[in-house]
Amino acid sequence: WFNSLTYPHSSGYVQKVMPVIHNYPLTIAFLGRLVEESYVGAYNSPSYKGVKRLYEEGGIYVYPAVFDRTFYMRLTMSMSESDYVLYKPQTRWAVPILTTNNVISVGSKATTYVISSSPLDVRYIRLGVKRGTMKVFLKEVKDYEEVNNFSPNVAYNSKDVKSQGGFTLLRHREGDVVFGGSAERGIKFNDEGEEIYLPLPEFIEEI
């Protein structure tokens, strides 16, 4: 349940979700945390600890996930019947009577890449607004080579990677998720017959 876009509608507010999950909540989920202490802030303006600091603390870096198979489900809720209204400050802001949430449903499948300083033993992660459970299938990459000045063919965080160009898949305060363009430094490996060109974050010196 990720609210990528919110816009007013004649019947209330509509929350839309893109088939992309940012690497910030993914990193928190892979670290086994439900939330990171600076992730929530007043008036929808959270202050982020940063992916670099999370890597320094937990020794893990997770790339944005892109869905290979996506099923959506639509939920309509009444905000006036939730506890959210109790915390609403007494201002002129309007509380929507109805909110329609388009969420990613059971049966969906996404692919991401993980750099870890130690072997991973992650089978399930919890993430999203309602901390939904996702099953994780891990596959270790043993053979890879370093490459320079190449075009990535996976989604990555533009704030973490030294790159140029590419087009934006998802905008985020902690760095936009982009695809394509050119990167200065990364690795290349084979995944089921497909060559993957993965850009490396600037703060990871070697793997």
Short mmCIF file of C-alpha atoms in Angstrom, two decimals:
data_model
loop_
_atom_site.label_atom_id
_atom_site.label_comp_id
_atom_site.label_asym_id
_atom_site.label_seq_id
_atom_site.Cartn_x
_atom_site.Cartn_y
_atom_site.Cartn_z
CA TRP A 1 0.00 0.00 0.00
CA PHE A 2 2.02 2.95 -1.32
CA ASN A 3 0.46 6.32 -2.03
CA SER A 4 2.52 7.53 -4.98
CA LEU A 5 0.01 10.22 -5.98
CA THR A 6 -2.96 11.88 -4.28
CA TYR A 7 -5.51 13.98 -6.12
CA PRO A 8 -9.03 15.31 -5.42
CA HIS A 9 -12.01 13.70 -7.09
CA SER A 10 -15.74 14.39 -7.14
CA SER A 11 -16.31 11.51 -4.72
CA GLY A 12 -13.39 12.31 -2.39
CA TYR A 13 -9.65 11.80 -2.63
CA VAL A 14 -7.94 9.15 -4.76
CA GLN A 15 -4.61 7.59 -3.75
CA LYS A 16 -2.69 5.99 -6.62
CA VAL A 17 0.29 3.69 -6.49
CA MET A 18 3.03 3.21 -9.09
CA PRO A 19 4.41 -0.28 -9.85
CA VAL A 20 7.73 0.82 -8.30
CA ILE A 21 8.85 0.66 -4.65
CA HIS A 22 11.49 3.15 -3.54
CA ASN A 23 14.67 1.71 -2.05
CA TYR A 24 14.33 3.67 1.21
CA PRO A 25 11.35 1.71 2.62
CA LEU A 26 12.79 -1.46 1.05
CA THR A 27 16.05 -1.02 2.94
CA ILE A 28 14.17 -0.52 6.20
CA ALA A 29 12.13 -3.66 5.49
CA PHE A 30 15.19 -5.79 4.66
CA LEU A 31 16.80 -4.61 7.90
CA GLY A 32 13.81 -6.06 9.75
CA ARG A 33 12.48 -2.73 10.95
CA LEU A 34 8.83 -1.73 10.76
CA VAL A 35 9.76 1.93 10.53
CA GLU A 36 12.79 4.18 10.93
CA GLU A 37 12.56 6.80 13.67
CA SER A 38 12.86 9.83 11.37
CA TYR A 39 10.61 8.37 8.66
CA VAL A 40 7.43 10.02 9.96
CA GLY A 41 7.06 13.76 10.33
CA ALA A 42 4.40 16.36 10.91
CA TYR A 43 2.39 17.72 8.00
CA ASN A 44 3.61 15.03 5.60
CA SER A 45 7.20 16.34 5.73
CA PRO A 46 9.33 13.53 7.15
CA SER A 47 13.06 13.96 7.67
CA TYR A 48 15.01 11.02 6.32
CA LYS A 49 18.03 9.46 7.96
CA GLY A 50 19.29 8.59 4.49
CA VAL A 51 20.10 5.40 2.61
CA LYS A 52 23.83 5.95 3.12
CA ARG A 53 23.45 6.01 6.90
CA LEU A 54 21.20 2.94 6.83
CA TYR A 55 23.93 1.15 4.86
CA GLU A 56 26.57 2.19 7.40
CA GLU A 57 24.39 0.92 10.26
CA GLY A 58 23.10 -2.31 8.73
CA GLY A 59 25.59 -3.19 5.99
CA ILE A 60 22.88 -3.57 3.36
CA TYR A 61 21.87 -1.61 0.27
CA VAL A 62 18.64 -2.36 -1.58
CA TYR A 63 17.79 -1.07 -5.06
CA PRO A 64 14.30 0.12 -6.00
CA ALA A 65 11.94 -2.73 -6.83
CA VAL A 66 10.06 -2.84 -10.14
CA PHE A 67 7.00 -5.07 -10.47
CA ASP A 68 7.13 -7.79 -13.13
CA ARG A 69 3.53 -8.78 -12.43
CA THR A 70 1.05 -6.44 -10.80
CA PHE A 71 -2.47 -6.96 -9.50
CA TYR A 72 -4.35 -3.97 -8.15
CA MET A 73 -7.18 -3.75 -5.66
CA ARG A 74 -9.30 -0.68 -4.89
CA LEU A 75 -10.33 0.17 -1.34
CA THR A 76 -12.76 2.95 -0.44
CA MET A 77 -12.56 4.26 3.10
CA SER A 78 -14.29 6.92 5.17
CA MET A 79 -11.71 9.16 6.82
CA SER A 80 -14.33 10.53 9.23
CA GLU A 81 -14.57 7.09 10.84
CA SER A 82 -10.84 6.73 11.45
CA ASP A 83 -8.61 7.87 14.30
CA TYR A 84 -6.86 10.18 11.86
CA VAL A 85 -9.53 12.83 12.38
CA LEU A 86 -8.77 12.94 16.11
CA TYR A 87 -5.21 14.09 15.36
CA LYS A 88 -6.26 16.61 12.75
CA PRO A 89 -5.38 20.16 13.92
CA GLN A 90 -8.24 22.62 14.08
CA THR A 91 -7.44 24.54 10.92
CA ARG A 92 -9.25 25.17 7.69
CA TRP A 93 -7.91 21.99 6.13
CA ALA A 94 -10.70 19.77 4.88
CA VAL A 95 -10.92 16.15 5.90
CA PRO A 96 -12.04 14.09 2.88
CA ILE A 97 -15.25 12.17 3.46
CA LEU A 98 -14.09 9.29 1.27
CA THR A 99 -10.62 8.16 0.23
CA THR A 100 -10.11 5.64 -2.56
CA ASN A 101 -6.86 3.68 -2.29
CA ASN A 102 -5.48 1.70 -5.22
CA VAL A 103 -3.19 -0.90 -3.67
CA ILE A 104 -0.93 -3.69 -4.93
CA SER A 105 -2.62 -7.00 -4.24
CA VAL A 106 -1.76 -10.66 -3.65
CA GLY A 107 -0.08 -12.39 -6.59
CA SER A 108 2.08 -9.44 -7.59
CA LYS A 109 5.79 -10.01 -8.18
CA ALA A 110 8.67 -7.51 -8.07
CA THR A 111 12.42 -7.72 -8.69
CA THR A 112 15.12 -5.89 -6.76
CA TYR A 113 18.86 -6.24 -6.18
CA VAL A 114 20.62 -6.23 -2.82
CA ILE A 115 24.23 -5.57 -1.82
CA SER A 116 25.02 -7.01 1.60
CA SER A 117 28.20 -7.15 3.66
CA SER A 118 27.14 -10.54 5.08
CA PRO A 119 24.99 -13.47 3.87
CA LEU A 120 21.27 -12.70 3.92
CA ASP A 121 18.66 -14.82 5.64
CA VAL A 122 15.53 -12.87 4.77
CA ARG A 123 12.36 -14.80 4.00
CA TYR A 124 9.66 -12.21 4.61
CA ILE A 125 9.59 -8.43 4.75
CA ARG A 126 6.89 -6.04 5.93
CA LEU A 127 6.46 -2.70 4.21
CA GLY A 128 3.91 -0.20 3.01
CA VAL A 129 1.33 1.91 4.81
CA LYS A 130 -0.27 -1.14 6.44
CA ARG A 131 3.03 -3.07 6.73
CA GLY A 132 1.90 -5.84 4.41
CA THR A 133 3.88 -9.08 4.25
CA MET A 134 5.89 -9.94 1.15
CA LYS A 135 7.67 -13.23 0.60
CA VAL A 136 11.31 -12.94 -0.51
CA PHE A 137 13.08 -15.30 -2.92
CA LEU A 138 16.85 -14.77 -2.76
CA LYS A 139 19.35 -15.72 -5.46
CA GLU A 140 23.05 -15.10 -4.87
CA VAL A 141 25.21 -13.59 -7.60
CA LYS A 142 28.70 -15.05 -7.45
CA ASP A 143 30.26 -14.09 -10.79
CA TYR A 144 30.38 -10.44 -11.72
CA GLU A 145 32.81 -7.91 -13.15
CA GLU A 146 33.30 -4.21 -12.66
CA VAL A 147 32.35 -1.86 -15.50
CA ASN A 148 32.74 1.87 -16.13
CA ASN A 149 30.80 4.37 -18.23
CA PHE A 150 27.84 2.18 -19.10
CA SER A 151 24.05 2.34 -19.40
CA PRO A 152 22.19 0.70 -16.45
CA ASN A 153 19.27 -1.55 -17.36
CA VAL A 154 17.71 -1.61 -13.88
CA ALA A 155 15.98 1.06 -11.79
CA TYR A 156 18.19 2.97 -9.37
CA ASN A 157 18.14 5.94 -7.00
CA SER A 158 19.58 9.01 -8.75
CA LYS A 159 20.70 10.47 -5.41
CA ASP A 160 22.89 7.47 -4.60
CA VAL A 161 24.47 6.86 -8.01
CA LYS A 162 26.71 9.18 -10.02
CA SER A 163 24.82 9.21 -13.30
CA GLN A 164 23.49 11.39 -16.10
CA GLY A 165 20.27 11.28 -18.08
CA GLY A 166 17.63 8.61 -17.70
CA PHE A 167 13.92 9.11 -17.17
CA THR A 168 12.11 9.35 -13.85
CA LEU A 169 9.88 6.47 -12.76
CA LEU A 170 9.04 7.80 -9.29
CA ARG A 171 9.77 11.07 -7.52
CA HIS A 172 10.82 10.95 -3.88
CA ARG A 173 12.35 13.32 -1.33
CA GLU A 174 15.14 10.83 -0.66
CA GLY A 175 16.07 10.61 -4.35
CA ASP A 176 14.14 9.97 -7.57
CA VAL A 177 13.91 6.45 -8.97
CA VAL A 178 15.23 6.60 -12.55
CA PHE A 179 15.91 4.19 -15.39
CA GLY A 180 18.47 4.36 -18.19
CA GLY A 181 20.95 7.15 -18.71
CA SER A 182 24.64 6.57 -18.11
CA ALA A 183 26.56 5.70 -14.95
CA GLU A 184 30.26 5.99 -14.20
CA ARG A 185 30.75 2.87 -12.08
CA GLY A 186 28.99 -0.44 -11.59
CA ILE A 187 29.03 -4.19 -12.06
CA LYS A 188 27.86 -6.58 -14.76
CA PHE A 189 26.54 -10.11 -14.21
CA ASN A 190 24.34 -12.69 -15.90
CA ASP A 191 20.84 -13.41 -14.62
CA GLU A 192 19.09 -16.28 -16.42
CA GLY A 193 20.64 -15.38 -19.76
CA GLU A 194 20.20 -11.62 -19.39
CA GLU A 195 23.14 -9.33 -18.74
CA ILE A 196 22.40 -6.98 -15.84
CA TYR A 197 24.26 -3.67 -15.60
CA LEU A 198 23.95 -2.48 -12.03
CA PRO A 199 25.22 1.00 -11.03
CA LEU A 200 26.98 1.19 -7.67
CA PRO A 201 26.24 3.87 -5.06
CA GLU A 202 29.04 6.36 -4.54
CA PHE A 203 29.36 5.50 -0.83
CA ILE A 204 30.06 1.80 -1.53
CA GLU A 205 33.76 1.68 -2.37
CA GLU A 206 34.05 -2.03 -3.10
CA ILE A 207 31.95 -5.21 -2.99
#
